[in-house]
Short mmCIF file of C-alpha atoms (C1' of nucleotides) in Angstrom, two decimals:
data_model
loop_
_atom_site.label_atom_id
_atom_site.label_comp_id
_atom_site.label_asym_id
_atom_site.label_seq_id
_atom_site.Cartn_x
_atom_site.Cartn_y
_atom_site.Cartn_z
CA MET Y 1 65.42 2.65 166.43
CA SER Y 2 63.07 5.64 166.19
CA LEU Y 3 59.63 5.91 167.72
CA THR Y 4 58.09 5.78 164.30
CA ASP Y 5 59.79 2.49 163.52
CA ASN Y 6 58.56 1.11 166.77
CA LEU Y 7 55.00 2.17 166.07
CA SER Y 8 54.85 0.40 162.74
CA ASN Y 9 55.76 -3.01 164.13
CA MET Y 10 54.50 -2.75 167.63
CA ASN Y 11 55.06 -6.10 169.27
CA ALA Y 12 58.04 -7.23 167.25
CA THR Y 13 60.83 -5.77 169.37
CA PRO Y 14 61.49 -7.03 172.88
CA THR Y 15 61.16 -4.13 175.26
CA GLU Y 16 63.84 -1.51 175.13
CA ARG Y 17 64.18 1.36 177.54
CA MET Y 18 62.49 4.48 176.30
CA PRO Y 19 61.71 8.00 177.55
CA SER Y 20 58.40 7.78 179.36
CA ALA Y 21 56.79 10.40 177.14
CA ASP Y 22 57.42 8.26 174.08
CA ARG Y 23 56.28 5.14 175.89
CA ARG Y 24 53.11 6.91 176.90
CA GLU Y 25 52.40 7.78 173.31
CA LEU Y 26 52.96 4.19 172.26
CA ILE Y 27 50.63 2.81 174.88
CA LEU Y 28 47.96 5.35 173.98
CA GLU Y 29 48.27 4.26 170.38
CA SER Y 30 47.77 0.59 171.24
CA ALA Y 31 45.05 1.33 173.75
CA THR Y 32 43.15 3.27 171.12
CA GLU Y 33 43.15 0.24 168.83
CA VAL Y 34 42.15 -2.22 171.50
CA PHE Y 35 39.47 -0.07 173.14
CA GLY Y 36 38.11 0.74 169.70
CA GLU Y 37 37.83 -2.92 168.81
CA ARG Y 38 36.48 -4.34 172.06
CA GLY Y 39 34.99 -1.44 173.96
CA TYR Y 40 35.85 -0.22 177.44
CA THR Y 41 34.76 -3.29 179.38
CA GLY Y 42 35.74 -5.76 176.67
CA ALA Y 43 39.31 -4.53 176.49
CA THR Y 44 41.87 -5.78 179.02
CA THR Y 45 44.93 -3.96 180.23
CA ASP Y 46 46.84 -7.10 179.35
CA GLY Y 47 45.60 -7.01 175.77
CA ILE Y 48 46.68 -3.40 175.51
CA ALA Y 49 50.05 -4.23 177.03
CA ARG Y 50 50.66 -7.04 174.56
CA ALA Y 51 49.71 -4.79 171.66
CA ALA Y 52 52.26 -2.28 172.94
CA GLY Y 53 54.87 -4.96 173.56
CA ILE Y 54 55.24 -4.34 177.30
CA SER Y 55 53.98 -5.83 180.54
CA GLN Y 56 50.46 -5.48 181.88
CA ALA Y 57 51.68 -4.02 185.16
CA TYR Y 58 53.48 -1.23 183.38
CA VAL Y 59 50.38 -0.08 181.56
CA VAL Y 60 48.53 0.27 184.84
CA ARG Y 61 51.55 1.79 186.56
CA MET Y 62 51.83 4.49 183.92
CA PHE Y 63 48.20 5.55 183.79
CA GLY Y 64 47.02 4.75 187.29
CA SER Y 65 44.01 2.74 186.20
CA LYS Y 66 42.21 1.35 183.20
CA GLU Y 67 39.57 4.02 183.58
CA LYS Y 68 42.08 6.86 183.52
CA LEU Y 69 43.73 5.33 180.49
CA PHE Y 70 40.42 5.21 178.68
CA ILE Y 71 39.68 8.81 179.51
CA GLU Y 72 43.04 9.79 178.03
CA VAL Y 73 42.35 7.78 174.91
CA LEU Y 74 38.99 9.45 174.60
CA ASN Y 75 40.34 12.97 175.02
CA ARG Y 76 43.17 12.32 172.64
CA ALA Y 77 40.70 11.09 169.98
CA LEU Y 78 38.54 14.14 170.52
CA GLN Y 79 41.59 16.32 170.25
CA ARG Y 80 42.60 14.84 166.92
CA LEU Y 81 39.13 15.04 165.49
CA THR Y 82 38.56 18.65 166.45
CA ALA Y 83 42.04 19.70 165.34
CA GLU Y 84 41.38 18.18 161.93
CA PHE Y 85 38.01 19.88 161.61
CA ARG Y 86 39.42 23.23 162.70
CA ALA Y 87 42.16 22.97 160.09
CA VAL Y 88 39.54 22.33 157.42
CA ILE Y 89 37.47 25.27 158.60
CA ALA Y 90 40.49 27.59 158.60
CA ALA Y 91 41.52 26.51 155.11
CA HIS Y 92 37.98 26.96 153.94
CA GLU Y 93 37.71 30.48 155.27
CA ALA Y 94 40.91 31.40 153.48
CA SER Y 95 39.70 29.86 150.23
CA GLY Y 96 36.80 32.14 149.40
CA ASP Y 97 34.69 29.12 148.40
CA PRO Y 98 30.92 29.40 148.89
CA ILE Y 99 29.90 28.80 152.51
CA GLU Y 100 27.84 25.66 151.79
CA GLU Y 101 30.98 23.90 150.63
CA ILE Y 102 32.19 23.51 154.21
CA TYR Y 103 29.77 20.65 154.84
CA HIS Y 104 31.25 18.71 151.99
CA LYS Y 105 34.82 19.45 152.98
CA LEU Y 106 34.26 18.31 156.55
CA GLY Y 107 32.74 15.10 155.24
CA LEU Y 108 35.83 14.38 153.20
CA ALA Y 109 37.99 15.12 156.22
CA TYR Y 110 36.00 12.65 158.27
CA ILE Y 111 36.41 9.95 155.68
CA ASP Y 112 40.13 10.62 155.71
CA LEU Y 113 40.16 10.13 159.46
CA ILE Y 114 38.91 6.60 158.93
CA THR Y 115 42.53 5.71 158.31
CA ASP Y 116 42.71 6.09 162.06
CA ARG Y 117 40.05 3.47 162.57
CA GLY Y 118 40.82 2.91 166.24
CA MET Y 119 40.39 6.58 167.01
CA LEU Y 120 36.88 6.78 165.58
CA LEU Y 121 35.87 3.48 167.09
CA SER Y 122 37.10 4.33 170.56
CA LEU Y 123 35.05 7.50 170.33
CA MET Y 124 32.02 5.52 169.34
CA GLN Y 125 32.58 3.00 172.09
CA SER Y 126 32.55 5.81 174.59
CA PHE Y 127 29.13 6.87 173.34
CA ALA Y 128 27.75 3.50 174.39
CA GLN Y 129 28.85 4.11 178.00
CA GLY Y 130 26.31 6.72 178.99
CA HIS Y 131 25.48 4.81 182.19
CA ASP Y 132 29.02 5.11 183.58
CA ARG Y 133 29.50 8.00 185.98
CA VAL Y 134 32.94 9.02 184.79
CA ILE Y 135 33.14 7.80 181.23
CA GLY Y 136 29.55 8.67 180.41
CA GLU Y 137 30.09 12.23 181.48
CA ALA Y 138 33.26 12.58 179.44
CA ALA Y 139 31.56 11.04 176.41
CA ARG Y 140 28.60 13.40 176.62
CA CYS Y 141 30.88 16.41 176.84
CA GLY Y 142 32.92 15.18 173.92
CA PHE Y 143 29.91 14.59 171.77
CA LEU Y 144 28.53 18.04 172.48
CA GLU Y 145 31.93 19.58 171.89
CA ILE Y 146 31.85 18.22 168.36
CA TYR Y 147 28.33 19.50 167.87
CA GLN Y 148 29.28 22.94 169.12
CA LEU Y 149 32.23 23.03 166.79
CA LEU Y 150 30.00 22.26 163.82
CA ARG Y 151 27.51 24.87 164.90
CA ASP Y 152 29.71 27.72 166.14
CA GLU Y 153 32.83 27.34 164.05
CA ALA Y 154 31.65 25.68 160.85
CA HIS Y 155 28.36 27.61 161.11
CA LEU Y 156 26.14 24.68 160.28
CA ASP Y 157 22.54 24.99 161.39
CA PRO Y 158 21.17 22.35 163.79
CA ASP Y 159 19.67 20.27 160.98
CA GLN Y 160 22.84 20.23 158.95
CA ALA Y 161 24.90 19.37 161.99
CA ASN Y 162 22.47 16.61 162.86
CA VAL Y 163 22.64 15.05 159.41
CA PHE Y 164 26.40 15.38 159.40
CA LEU Y 165 26.72 13.61 162.72
CA ALA Y 166 24.19 11.00 161.65
CA HIS Y 167 26.32 10.05 158.68
CA GLY Y 168 29.33 9.92 160.92
CA MET Y 169 27.58 7.50 163.27
CA MET Y 170 26.52 5.38 160.34
CA MET Y 171 30.09 5.10 159.12
CA ASN Y 172 31.32 4.34 162.62
CA THR Y 173 28.72 1.62 162.93
CA MET Y 174 29.81 0.00 159.70
CA LEU Y 175 33.44 0.21 160.78
CA GLY Y 176 32.60 -1.41 164.10
CA LEU Y 177 30.62 -4.13 162.41
CA GLN Y 178 33.50 -4.98 160.08
CA LEU Y 179 30.91 -5.07 157.35
CA PRO Y 180 33.43 -5.50 154.55
CA GLN Y 181 33.68 -9.16 155.54
CA LEU Y 182 30.48 -9.63 153.60
CA TYR Y 183 31.64 -7.82 150.51
CA GLY Y 184 30.58 -9.42 147.25
CA THR Y 185 28.23 -11.95 148.75
CA ASP Y 186 25.26 -10.13 147.25
CA THR Y 187 23.73 -9.13 150.55
CA GLY Y 188 23.78 -5.47 149.70
CA ALA Y 189 26.84 -4.80 151.82
CA THR Y 190 28.68 -3.28 148.88
CA GLU Y 191 25.94 -0.96 147.75
CA LEU Y 192 25.34 0.16 151.31
CA MET Y 193 29.03 0.83 151.88
CA ASN Y 194 29.09 2.87 148.70
CA ALA Y 195 26.04 4.84 149.72
CA ALA Y 196 27.49 5.49 153.17
CA PHE Y 197 30.99 6.43 152.11
CA GLY Y 198 30.03 8.05 148.81
CA GLY Y 199 32.41 5.82 146.89
CA LYS Y 200 35.12 8.01 148.34
CA LEU Y 201 36.73 5.37 150.49
CA PRO Y 202 39.45 3.41 148.77
CA LEU Y 203 39.09 0.16 150.63
CA VAL Y 204 41.81 -2.30 151.25
CA LEU Y 205 40.78 -5.57 152.80
CA ASP Y 206 43.28 -7.50 154.83
CA ALA Y 207 43.27 -11.23 155.51
CA THR Y 208 40.73 -10.99 158.31
CA GLY Y 209 38.41 -8.91 156.16
CA GLN Y 210 39.10 -5.78 158.10
CA ALA Y 211 38.96 -2.57 156.15
CA SER Y 212 41.51 0.15 156.22
CA ALA Y 213 41.66 3.22 154.08
CA SER Y 214 44.56 3.89 151.78
CA ASN Y 215 45.47 7.18 150.16
CA MET E 1 8.65 -18.70 216.82
CA SER E 2 9.97 -21.09 214.23
CA LEU E 3 11.63 -20.07 211.02
CA THR E 4 8.83 -21.68 209.07
CA ASP E 5 6.21 -19.61 210.84
CA ASN E 6 8.10 -16.55 210.04
CA LEU E 7 8.36 -17.39 206.38
CA SER E 8 4.73 -18.26 205.94
CA ASN E 9 3.67 -14.91 207.34
CA MET E 10 5.77 -12.86 205.02
CA ASN E 11 4.21 -11.49 201.86
CA ALA E 12 7.49 -10.40 200.32
CA THR E 13 7.26 -13.65 198.40
CA PRO E 14 10.61 -15.13 197.58
CA THR E 15 10.49 -16.10 193.89
CA GLU E 16 7.32 -17.85 192.88
CA ARG E 17 7.19 -20.79 190.56
CA MET E 18 6.31 -19.96 187.01
CA PRO E 19 5.97 -21.84 183.69
CA SER E 20 9.40 -21.80 182.10
CA ALA E 21 8.13 -20.14 178.93
CA ASP E 22 6.93 -17.16 180.95
CA ARG E 23 10.14 -17.08 182.95
CA ARG E 24 12.14 -17.10 179.74
CA GLU E 25 10.24 -14.11 178.48
CA LEU E 26 10.85 -12.27 181.73
CA ILE E 27 14.56 -12.94 181.68
CA LEU E 28 14.81 -11.87 178.04
CA GLU E 29 13.07 -8.65 178.96
CA SER E 30 15.51 -7.86 181.75
CA ALA E 31 18.51 -8.99 179.73
CA THR E 32 17.50 -6.63 176.94
CA GLU E 33 17.57 -3.71 179.35
CA VAL E 34 20.85 -4.63 180.96
CA PHE E 35 22.68 -5.53 177.76
CA GLY E 36 21.37 -2.34 176.17
CA GLU E 37 22.68 -0.24 179.01
CA ARG E 38 26.07 -1.85 179.59
CA GLY E 39 26.89 -3.74 176.42
CA TYR E 40 27.68 -7.41 176.05
CA THR E 41 30.90 -7.47 178.05
CA GLY E 42 29.78 -4.84 180.54
CA ALA E 43 26.64 -6.70 181.51
CA THR E 44 26.81 -9.50 184.08
CA THR E 45 24.55 -12.50 184.33
CA ASP E 46 24.13 -11.55 187.96
CA GLY E 47 22.95 -8.07 187.03
CA ILE E 48 20.44 -9.58 184.65
CA ALA E 49 19.31 -12.03 187.29
CA ARG E 50 18.75 -9.32 189.85
CA ALA E 51 16.80 -7.27 187.32
CA ALA E 52 14.61 -10.30 186.73
CA GLY E 53 14.30 -11.06 190.44
CA ILE E 54 15.86 -14.52 190.29
CA SER E 55 19.20 -16.16 190.95
CA GLN E 56 22.29 -15.82 188.76
CA ALA E 57 22.62 -19.56 188.37
CA TYR E 58 19.12 -19.85 186.99
CA VAL E 59 19.77 -17.36 184.21
CA VAL E 60 22.74 -19.37 183.02
CA ARG E 61 20.93 -22.64 183.53
CA MET E 62 18.04 -21.53 181.35
CA PHE E 63 20.04 -20.16 178.43
CA GLY E 64 23.18 -22.26 178.60
CA SER E 65 25.57 -19.32 178.52
CA LYS E 66 25.78 -15.56 178.54
CA GLU E 67 26.64 -15.61 174.86
CA LYS E 68 23.59 -17.65 173.91
CA LEU E 69 21.42 -15.35 175.96
CA PHE E 70 22.79 -12.33 174.15
CA ILE E 71 22.17 -13.92 170.77
CA GLU E 72 18.57 -14.53 171.78
CA VAL E 73 18.19 -10.95 172.93
CA LEU E 74 19.63 -9.76 169.64
CA ASN E 75 17.35 -11.92 167.50
CA ARG E 76 14.34 -10.96 169.51
CA ALA E 77 15.13 -7.26 169.04
CA LEU E 78 15.60 -7.78 165.32
CA GLN E 79 12.34 -9.66 165.19
CA ARG E 80 10.44 -6.84 166.85
CA LEU E 81 11.98 -4.17 164.68
CA THR E 82 11.33 -5.97 161.40
CA ALA E 83 7.81 -6.94 162.44
CA GLU E 84 7.04 -3.31 163.19
CA PHE E 85 8.47 -2.12 159.88
CA ARG E 86 6.60 -4.80 157.93
CA ALA E 87 3.36 -3.75 159.56
CA VAL E 88 3.99 -0.16 158.51
CA ILE E 89 4.78 -1.23 154.97
CA ALA E 90 1.65 -3.34 154.71
CA ALA E 91 -0.53 -0.54 156.05
CA HIS E 92 1.10 1.85 153.65
CA GLU E 93 0.46 -0.32 150.63
CA ALA E 94 -3.19 -0.58 151.56
CA SER E 95 -3.47 3.18 152.03
CA GLY E 96 -2.89 4.38 148.50
CA ASP E 97 -0.63 7.17 149.78
CA PRO E 98 2.16 8.34 147.48
CA ILE E 99 5.16 5.98 147.56
CA GLU E 100 7.60 8.54 149.00
CA GLU E 101 5.52 8.72 152.16
CA ILE E 102 6.85 5.35 153.30
CA TYR E 103 10.16 6.86 154.37
CA HIS E 104 8.40 9.23 156.68
CA LYS E 105 6.10 6.58 158.09
CA LEU E 106 9.00 4.26 158.88
CA GLY E 107 10.75 7.10 160.64
CA LEU E 108 7.76 7.68 162.87
CA ALA E 109 7.58 3.96 163.59
CA TYR E 110 11.23 3.98 164.62
CA ILE E 111 10.68 6.88 166.97
CA ASP E 112 7.78 4.96 168.47
CA LEU E 113 10.07 2.02 169.08
CA ILE E 114 12.22 4.22 171.28
CA THR E 115 9.72 3.45 174.00
CA ASP E 116 11.52 0.13 174.00
CA ARG E 117 14.83 1.79 174.69
CA GLY E 118 16.57 -1.41 175.75
CA MET E 119 15.68 -3.11 172.50
CA LEU E 120 17.26 -0.46 170.30
CA LEU E 121 20.28 -0.13 172.53
CA SER E 122 20.97 -3.84 172.68
CA LEU E 123 20.87 -3.83 168.89
CA MET E 124 23.34 -0.98 168.80
CA GLN E 125 25.58 -2.65 171.33
CA SER E 126 25.76 -5.67 169.09
CA PHE E 127 27.00 -3.47 166.25
CA ALA E 128 30.05 -2.60 168.32
CA GLN E 129 31.00 -6.28 168.59
CA GLY E 130 32.21 -6.88 165.05
CA HIS E 131 35.40 -8.48 166.32
CA ASP E 132 33.57 -11.31 168.10
CA ARG E 133 33.30 -14.49 166.06
CA VAL E 134 29.77 -15.39 167.09
CA ILE E 135 28.17 -12.12 168.05
CA GLY E 136 29.85 -10.13 165.29
CA GLU E 137 28.49 -12.46 162.68
CA ALA E 138 24.98 -12.31 164.09
CA ALA E 139 25.16 -8.52 164.28
CA ARG E 140 26.32 -8.18 160.66
CA CYS E 141 23.50 -10.40 159.46
CA GLY E 142 20.99 -8.47 161.49
CA PHE E 143 22.17 -5.14 160.21
CA LEU E 144 22.00 -6.29 156.62
CA GLU E 145 18.62 -7.85 157.20
CA ILE E 146 17.30 -4.42 158.13
CA TYR E 147 18.93 -2.89 155.09
CA GLN E 148 17.45 -5.52 152.82
CA LEU E 149 14.03 -4.93 154.26
CA LEU E 150 14.28 -1.22 153.53
CA ARG E 151 15.50 -1.90 150.02
CA ASP E 152 13.39 -4.87 148.95
CA GLU E 153 10.19 -4.41 150.90
CA ALA E 154 9.98 -0.66 151.49
CA HIS E 155 11.57 -0.06 148.07
CA LEU E 156 13.96 2.61 149.24
CA ASP E 157 16.98 3.19 147.02
CA PRO E 158 20.44 2.70 148.55
CA ASP E 159 20.85 6.40 149.31
CA GLN E 160 17.51 6.68 151.03
CA ALA E 161 18.14 3.54 153.02
CA ASN E 162 21.56 4.83 154.01
CA VAL E 163 20.19 8.14 155.23
CA PHE E 164 17.40 6.38 157.06
CA LEU E 165 19.81 4.08 158.85
CA ALA E 166 22.14 6.98 159.55
CA HIS E 167 19.42 8.83 161.40
CA GLY E 168 18.60 5.67 163.29
CA MET E 169 22.21 5.34 164.41
CA MET E 170 22.26 8.97 165.45
CA MET E 171 19.19 8.50 167.62
CA ASN E 172 20.62 5.32 169.10
CA THR E 173 23.82 7.13 169.91
CA MET E 174 21.98 9.87 171.73
CA LEU E 175 19.93 7.31 173.61
CA GLY E 176 23.07 5.48 174.65
CA LEU E 177 24.75 8.68 175.72
CA GLN E 178 21.80 9.62 177.92
CA LEU E 179 22.14 13.05 176.46
CA PRO E 180 18.98 14.40 178.07
CA GLN E 181 20.98 14.68 181.29
CA LEU E 182 22.36 17.88 179.84
CA TYR E 183 19.01 19.32 178.87
CA GLY E 184 18.68 23.00 179.47
CA THR E 185 22.29 23.68 180.29
CA ASP E 186 22.69 25.64 177.06
CA THR E 187 25.20 23.28 175.53
CA GLY E 188 23.08 22.70 172.50
CA ALA E 189 21.81 19.35 173.74
CA THR E 190 18.22 20.48 173.36
CA GLU E 191 18.48 21.83 169.86
CA LEU E 192 20.38 18.76 168.75
CA MET E 193 17.82 16.44 170.28
CA ASN E 194 15.10 18.35 168.48
CA ALA E 195 16.94 18.18 165.19
CA ALA E 196 17.56 14.45 165.60
CA PHE E 197 14.09 13.45 166.72
CA GLY E 198 12.24 16.06 164.72
CA GLY E 199 10.49 17.36 167.80
CA LYS E 200 8.42 14.20 167.59
CA LEU E 201 9.64 12.62 170.77
CA PRO E 202 7.60 13.48 173.83
CA LEU E 203 10.30 13.20 176.42
CA VAL E 204 9.80 12.30 180.01
CA LEU E 205 12.81 12.60 182.23
CA ASP E 206 13.03 10.46 185.32
CA ALA E 207 15.01 11.16 188.46
CA THR E 208 18.28 9.97 187.00
CA GLY E 209 17.82 12.10 183.92
CA GLN E 210 17.07 9.13 181.75
CA ALA E 211 14.67 9.69 178.94
CA SER E 212 11.72 7.57 178.08
CA ALA E 213 9.03 8.21 175.52
CA SER E 214 5.38 8.62 176.44
CA ASN E 215 2.39 8.53 174.15
"C1'" DG X 1 61.91 2.63 183.19
"C1'" DT X 2 60.37 -1.93 183.25
"C1'" DC X 3 59.73 -6.52 184.91
"C1'" DT X 4 57.88 -10.71 187.72
"C1'" DA X 5 55.02 -12.26 191.14
"C1'" DT X 6 51.03 -12.22 193.40
"C1'" DA X 7 47.07 -10.53 195.97
"C1'" DG X 8 42.31 -9.86 195.72
"C1'" DG X 9 37.95 -9.55 193.61
"C1'" DC X 10 34.59 -10.67 190.26
"C1'" DG X 11 32.03 -13.27 187.06
"C1'" DG X 12 30.45 -17.42 184.49
"C1'" DA X 13 29.43 -21.88 184.93
"C1'" DT X 14 28.40 -26.45 187.40
"C1'" DA X 15 26.54 -29.61 191.08
"C1'" DG X 16 23.17 -30.85 193.71
"C1'" DA X 17 19.42 -30.02 197.16
"C1'" DC X 18 14.58 -28.97 197.58
"C1'" DG J 1 11.40 -24.68 188.50
"C1'" DT J 2 14.50 -22.51 191.39
"C1'" DC J 3 17.97 -21.96 194.89
"C1'" DT J 4 22.63 -22.12 197.47
"C1'" DA J 5 27.19 -23.17 197.42
"C1'" DT J 6 31.28 -23.36 195.19
"C1'" DC J 7 35.03 -23.91 191.66
"C1'" DC J 8 37.97 -21.83 188.59
"C1'" DG J 9 39.66 -18.62 185.46
"C1'" DC J 10 40.46 -13.98 184.37
"C1'" DC J 11 41.49 -9.31 185.25
"C1'" DT J 12 43.04 -5.08 187.77
"C1'" DA J 13 46.04 -3.33 190.78
"C1'" DT J 14 50.04 -3.42 194.09
"C1'" DA J 15 54.77 -4.69 195.84
"C1'" DG J 16 59.15 -4.89 195.11
"C1'" DA J 17 63.37 -6.39 192.46
"C1'" DC J 18 66.62 -4.94 188.88
#
DNA sequence: GTCTATAGGCGGATAGAC
DNA sequence: GTCTATCCGCCTATAGAC
C-alpha cells in the first residue's frame, strides 16, 4: 500500500511498519488537521495519534514534544503557503499581465489553498498564541514573513497588503467558525460567505456541515 | 504573639467580603482578560481566579463550570460591542451626515474598543472554537449577530460589511499576535500596523511589549 | 519502527468548614 | 461569601519490550 493510499483513509489500516520519513509526513498531516480544528492547547497528542492511526507514545517519541510538533506543523504550513504564492508571482511575471493583476491572482491562489483547510487553520491558531514564548515568537515571524513576501516579492504597497491579509483573516475566521452549518437558515450566512469568498468557492458540505472546497 | 494578633495587624487584607453581583463582575473582567490571552482551552480557572484575587474553587462555584463562564464572557463581549455600535448608529442618524460616513464612524468606534483588548480577543478566541458543540454554536450566532447589525441597522451592503469585518479580524489577529513586540526592528511590523489601524491607534507599549491604547 | 504500561503533573469540580 | 482540602480524570512524557 502506498503512502498516498494511506493518507486518504488514515485510521482504517492497523499500523504497518513504515520508513520513518513517511511516518513523519503522515503524522504532520494529521497533526495539521487536529491543531487546526482545536488549537494548540485544545489538541491532544492522543487525538493526533488516533487520527494518524498510531499510538500516542509514538507521536511524542518522534517529535520530542507536543510543542516541537506544533512548531513543525506551523513551519510546514508557512512553507506551503509561501511556495504557492511564489509560484503565482513567478507565473505572473512571465505572463506580461498588468502589474495590478497580481493581487487578484494571489487571492485566487489563497482560495484554492482552502482545500487544505487544516493548514490555514493551524496557521490561524498560531496567531492566537502571541502570549506563548516559543509559539508566539514563531507565529509573529511567520506572519511577518507573509507580509514581507507580499510587499517585496509581489510588490504590493502596505495598504494593499493589509487589505489582502485582512480578507485572508476573514476567510480563516469563517472556516474556523464552520459557518456553513447555518447555510440557508436566512441568517445572512450565505450572503456573507459569498461576499467573503467572492462566489469563487465551490462549497461541498459534508454530514457535519463542514465545508471543503472541490475543484 | 498569637496567630490572630498577627493577622489583625496585617493590612494585606486576605480577600474581603463583597456582594456577589460585584464579585461576579470582577471575575468576568478577569476571565475576559485571561480567556482573551490564552483561549478557551489554554485558560485555567485557577489562572482566572488568581487574576481576580480569589480562590479557584470560588470561580467554579459561582459560574457552575468553566464552559458556562466562557459563554458568559462571550455574551458580555458581544453585548458591549453591539451596544457601542448601536450608539454610533443612533448618533449618526441624528447627525444628518451623509450615509456613507457610517462605515468610517463604526471603524473608529472599533478602534476605540481596542482599549478593551481582552474583550475583542475573547471574541476572536471563540471564533476558533467552531468544532465545540456549545461554544461553537454561541460563537457562530454571535458572529452573525454582528453581521446582521451591520447589514440591517447600519445599512451596509454585504460587500461593505464583509470588508468591515475583515479589517476587524485583521486587527484582532495583530492584537493576538502581540505584534508590537517587533516594533522598530525593520521587519515591516510598523508599516503594517499603521496600514491596519490607519495611524489612528495611539500605542503605548508596556514593559512586556504589549500594546494598549490610550486616549 | 512501534507498542504497552505507567509515572507524574495539572486542572476542573465537589464537599464542607468558617 | 469565601476558603482549604481533596478526588478524579486527562494528558504529556518516559521506560522498556518486541
